[in-house]
């Protein structure tokens, strides 16, 4: 009988060890963010978000008149990811697009370190712009290096923008890139 008791104790130890190993392996494989497509039916677009976003609206005065910018955003620790759109009566011209971009870029006091054209990756959608701005988030001794990365696109009468703003390096570049290329109009 003592031998059977030893086998049960030994098997229980082995099972517990395997359960611990499996739990550690599953934890290591689990993604830090749970990316899924969010559909903004009113704006007729989809974008990858790591959680269900909140919605906000803001009236903006532009050279083409007043428009309502609708934004969908999430906070991930020290970073905010947002996607939004505004509808114009006619396709927004360069001055209107510049005003929309300037309104967003005011969210971080700093220096533009990159401003370049980017492809949309969407058939029938023109190329857009990507702007990266670095500066300080917060005030006084509590301020930390921050970064704002934004992409702007226009398709017909609709203006789209994607933005990531937060402490520099707080969100992995791979996650930022995945979000920035995920816009799917229509």
Coordinates of C-alpha atoms in Angstrom, one line a residue:
X1 CA 0.0 0.0 0.0
X2 CA 2.7 2.6 0.8
X3 CA 4.0 2.3 -2.7
X4 CA 0.6 3.3 -4.2
X5 CA 0.4 6.2 -1.9
X6 CA 3.8 7.4 -3.2
X7 CA 2.6 7.1 -6.8
X8 CA -0.4 9.2 -6.1
X9 CA 1.7 11.9 -4.3
X10 CA 4.2 11.8 -7.2
X11 CA 1.5 12.0 -9.9
X12 CA -0.1 14.9 -8.1
X13 CA 3.2 16.7 -8.0
X14 CA 3.8 16.1 -11.7
X15 CA 0.3 17.3 -12.6
X16 CA 0.7 20.4 -10.5
X17 CA 4.1 21.1 -12.2
X18 CA 2.6 20.7 -15.6
X19 CA -0.3 23.0 -14.8
X20 CA 2.2 25.6 -13.6
X21 CA 4.3 25.2 -16.8
X22 CA 1.2 25.5 -19.0
X23 CA -0.1 28.6 -17.1
X24 CA 3.3 30.3 -17.5
X25 CA 3.4 29.4 -21.2
X26 CA -0.1 30.7 -21.9
X27 CA 0.6 33.9 -20.0
X28 CA 3.7 34.5 -22.2
X29 CA 1.7 33.9 -25.4
X30 CA -1.2 36.1 -24.5
X31 CA -1.1 39.4 -26.3
X32 CA -0.9 42.5 -24.0
X33 CA -3.7 44.1 -26.0
X34 CA -6.8 42.5 -27.3
X35 CA -7.1 44.0 -30.8
X36 CA -10.4 43.8 -32.6
X37 CA -12.1 45.7 -35.3
X38 CA -14.3 48.6 -34.2
X39 CA -17.0 49.7 -36.8
X40 CA -18.1 53.3 -36.6
X41 CA -21.3 52.8 -38.6
X42 CA -22.1 56.5 -38.6
X43 CA -18.7 57.3 -40.1
X44 CA -18.7 54.3 -42.3
X45 CA -15.3 53.1 -41.3
X46 CA -13.6 50.4 -39.3
X47 CA -10.3 50.5 -37.3
X48 CA -8.5 48.1 -35.0
X49 CA -8.9 49.1 -31.3
X50 CA -7.6 47.3 -28.2
X51 CA -10.9 47.8 -26.4
X52 CA -14.3 49.4 -27.0
X53 CA -13.8 53.1 -27.6
X54 CA -15.7 56.0 -26.1
X55 CA -17.2 58.6 -28.5
X56 CA -16.9 62.4 -28.4
X57 CA -17.9 65.2 -30.8
X58 CA -16.2 68.6 -31.2
X59 CA -17.2 71.5 -33.4
X60 CA -14.4 73.0 -35.4
X61 CA -14.3 76.2 -37.4
X62 CA -12.4 75.7 -40.7
X63 CA -11.9 77.7 -43.9
X64 CA -14.7 75.6 -45.3
X65 CA -17.1 76.5 -42.4
X66 CA -18.0 74.8 -39.2
X67 CA -17.8 71.0 -39.1
X68 CA -18.4 68.4 -36.4
X69 CA -15.4 66.1 -35.8
X70 CA -16.5 62.7 -34.3
X71 CA -13.8 60.9 -32.4
X72 CA -13.6 57.4 -31.0
X73 CA -10.8 56.8 -28.5
X74 CA -9.4 54.4 -26.0
X75 CA -6.8 54.8 -23.2
X76 CA -4.1 52.2 -22.8
X77 CA -2.1 53.0 -19.7
X78 CA -0.4 56.3 -20.6
X79 CA -1.4 56.3 -24.2
X80 CA -4.6 57.4 -26.0
X81 CA -5.5 56.0 -29.5
X82 CA -8.2 57.8 -31.5
X83 CA -9.9 57.6 -34.8
X84 CA -12.3 60.2 -36.1
X85 CA -14.0 61.8 -39.1
X86 CA -15.7 65.0 -40.3
X87 CA -18.0 65.4 -43.2
X88 CA -17.8 68.5 -45.4
X89 CA -20.2 69.9 -48.0
X90 CA -17.5 69.4 -50.7
X91 CA -14.0 67.8 -50.6
X92 CA -11.9 69.8 -48.2
X93 CA -9.2 71.9 -49.9
X94 CA -5.5 72.1 -48.7
X95 CA -6.2 75.1 -46.4
X96 CA -9.1 73.3 -44.7
X97 CA -7.0 70.1 -44.3
X98 CA -4.2 72.2 -42.8
X99 CA -6.6 73.8 -40.3
X100 CA -7.9 70.3 -39.2
X101 CA -4.4 69.0 -38.8
X102 CA -3.3 72.1 -36.8
X103 CA -6.2 71.7 -34.5
X104 CA -5.1 68.1 -33.6
X105 CA -1.4 68.9 -33.4
X106 CA -2.1 71.6 -30.8
X107 CA -2.7 68.7 -28.3
X108 CA 1.1 68.5 -27.8
X109 CA 3.4 71.4 -27.3
X110 CA 6.6 70.4 -29.1
X111 CA 8.4 70.0 -32.4
X112 CA 7.3 68.3 -35.5
X113 CA 10.0 65.7 -36.3
X114 CA 8.4 64.1 -39.3
X115 CA 5.8 65.1 -41.9
X116 CA 5.5 62.8 -44.9
X117 CA 3.0 61.4 -47.3
X118 CA 1.7 57.8 -46.6
X119 CA -0.3 55.4 -48.7
X120 CA -3.7 54.4 -47.4
X121 CA -3.5 50.8 -48.4
X122 CA -7.2 51.1 -49.3
X123 CA -8.2 50.7 -53.0
X124 CA -9.7 54.0 -54.2
X125 CA -8.5 56.0 -51.3
X126 CA -5.9 58.7 -51.9
X127 CA -2.6 58.8 -50.0
X128 CA -2.6 60.8 -46.8
X129 CA -0.1 62.4 -44.4
X130 CA 1.7 61.2 -41.3
X131 CA 2.9 63.7 -38.8
X132 CA 5.0 62.9 -35.7
X133 CA 5.5 65.5 -33.0
X134 CA 7.5 65.3 -29.8
X135 CA 7.3 67.4 -26.7
X136 CA 6.5 67.3 -23.1
X137 CA 3.3 65.9 -21.6
X138 CA 2.2 67.4 -18.3
X139 CA 3.5 70.4 -16.6
X140 CA 6.4 71.4 -14.4
X141 CA 8.4 68.7 -12.7
X142 CA 5.7 66.1 -13.5
X143 CA 6.2 66.5 -17.3
X144 CA 7.5 63.5 -19.3
X145 CA 8.7 63.2 -22.9
X146 CA 5.6 62.7 -25.1
X147 CA 4.9 61.8 -28.7
X148 CA 1.9 62.4 -31.0
X149 CA 1.7 60.4 -34.2
X150 CA -1.2 61.2 -36.5
X151 CA -2.4 60.2 -40.0
X152 CA -4.8 62.3 -42.1
X153 CA -6.8 61.1 -45.1
X154 CA -9.5 62.6 -47.3
X155 CA -11.9 60.5 -49.3
X156 CA -14.5 62.5 -51.3
X157 CA -16.2 64.8 -48.7
X158 CA -15.0 62.9 -45.6
X159 CA -11.9 63.8 -43.6
X160 CA -10.4 61.0 -41.5
X161 CA -7.7 61.2 -38.8
X162 CA -5.9 58.6 -36.6
X163 CA -3.9 59.6 -33.6
X164 CA -1.7 58.1 -30.9
X165 CA -0.6 60.4 -28.1
X166 CA 1.2 59.5 -24.9
X167 CA 4.5 59.1 -23.1
X168 CA 7.2 58.3 -25.5
X169 CA 7.9 54.6 -25.7
X170 CA 4.8 53.7 -23.5
X171 CA 3.2 51.7 -26.3
X172 CA 5.3 49.3 -28.5
X173 CA 5.9 50.5 -32.1
X174 CA 4.3 47.4 -33.5
X175 CA 1.0 48.2 -31.8
X176 CA 1.2 51.8 -33.0
X177 CA 1.9 50.7 -36.5
X178 CA -0.9 48.1 -36.4
X179 CA -3.4 50.8 -35.4
X180 CA -2.1 53.4 -37.9
X181 CA -2.6 51.0 -40.9
X182 CA -6.0 49.6 -39.8
X183 CA -8.3 52.3 -41.2
X184 CA -10.9 50.7 -43.5
X185 CA -13.5 53.2 -44.9
X186 CA -16.8 51.9 -46.2

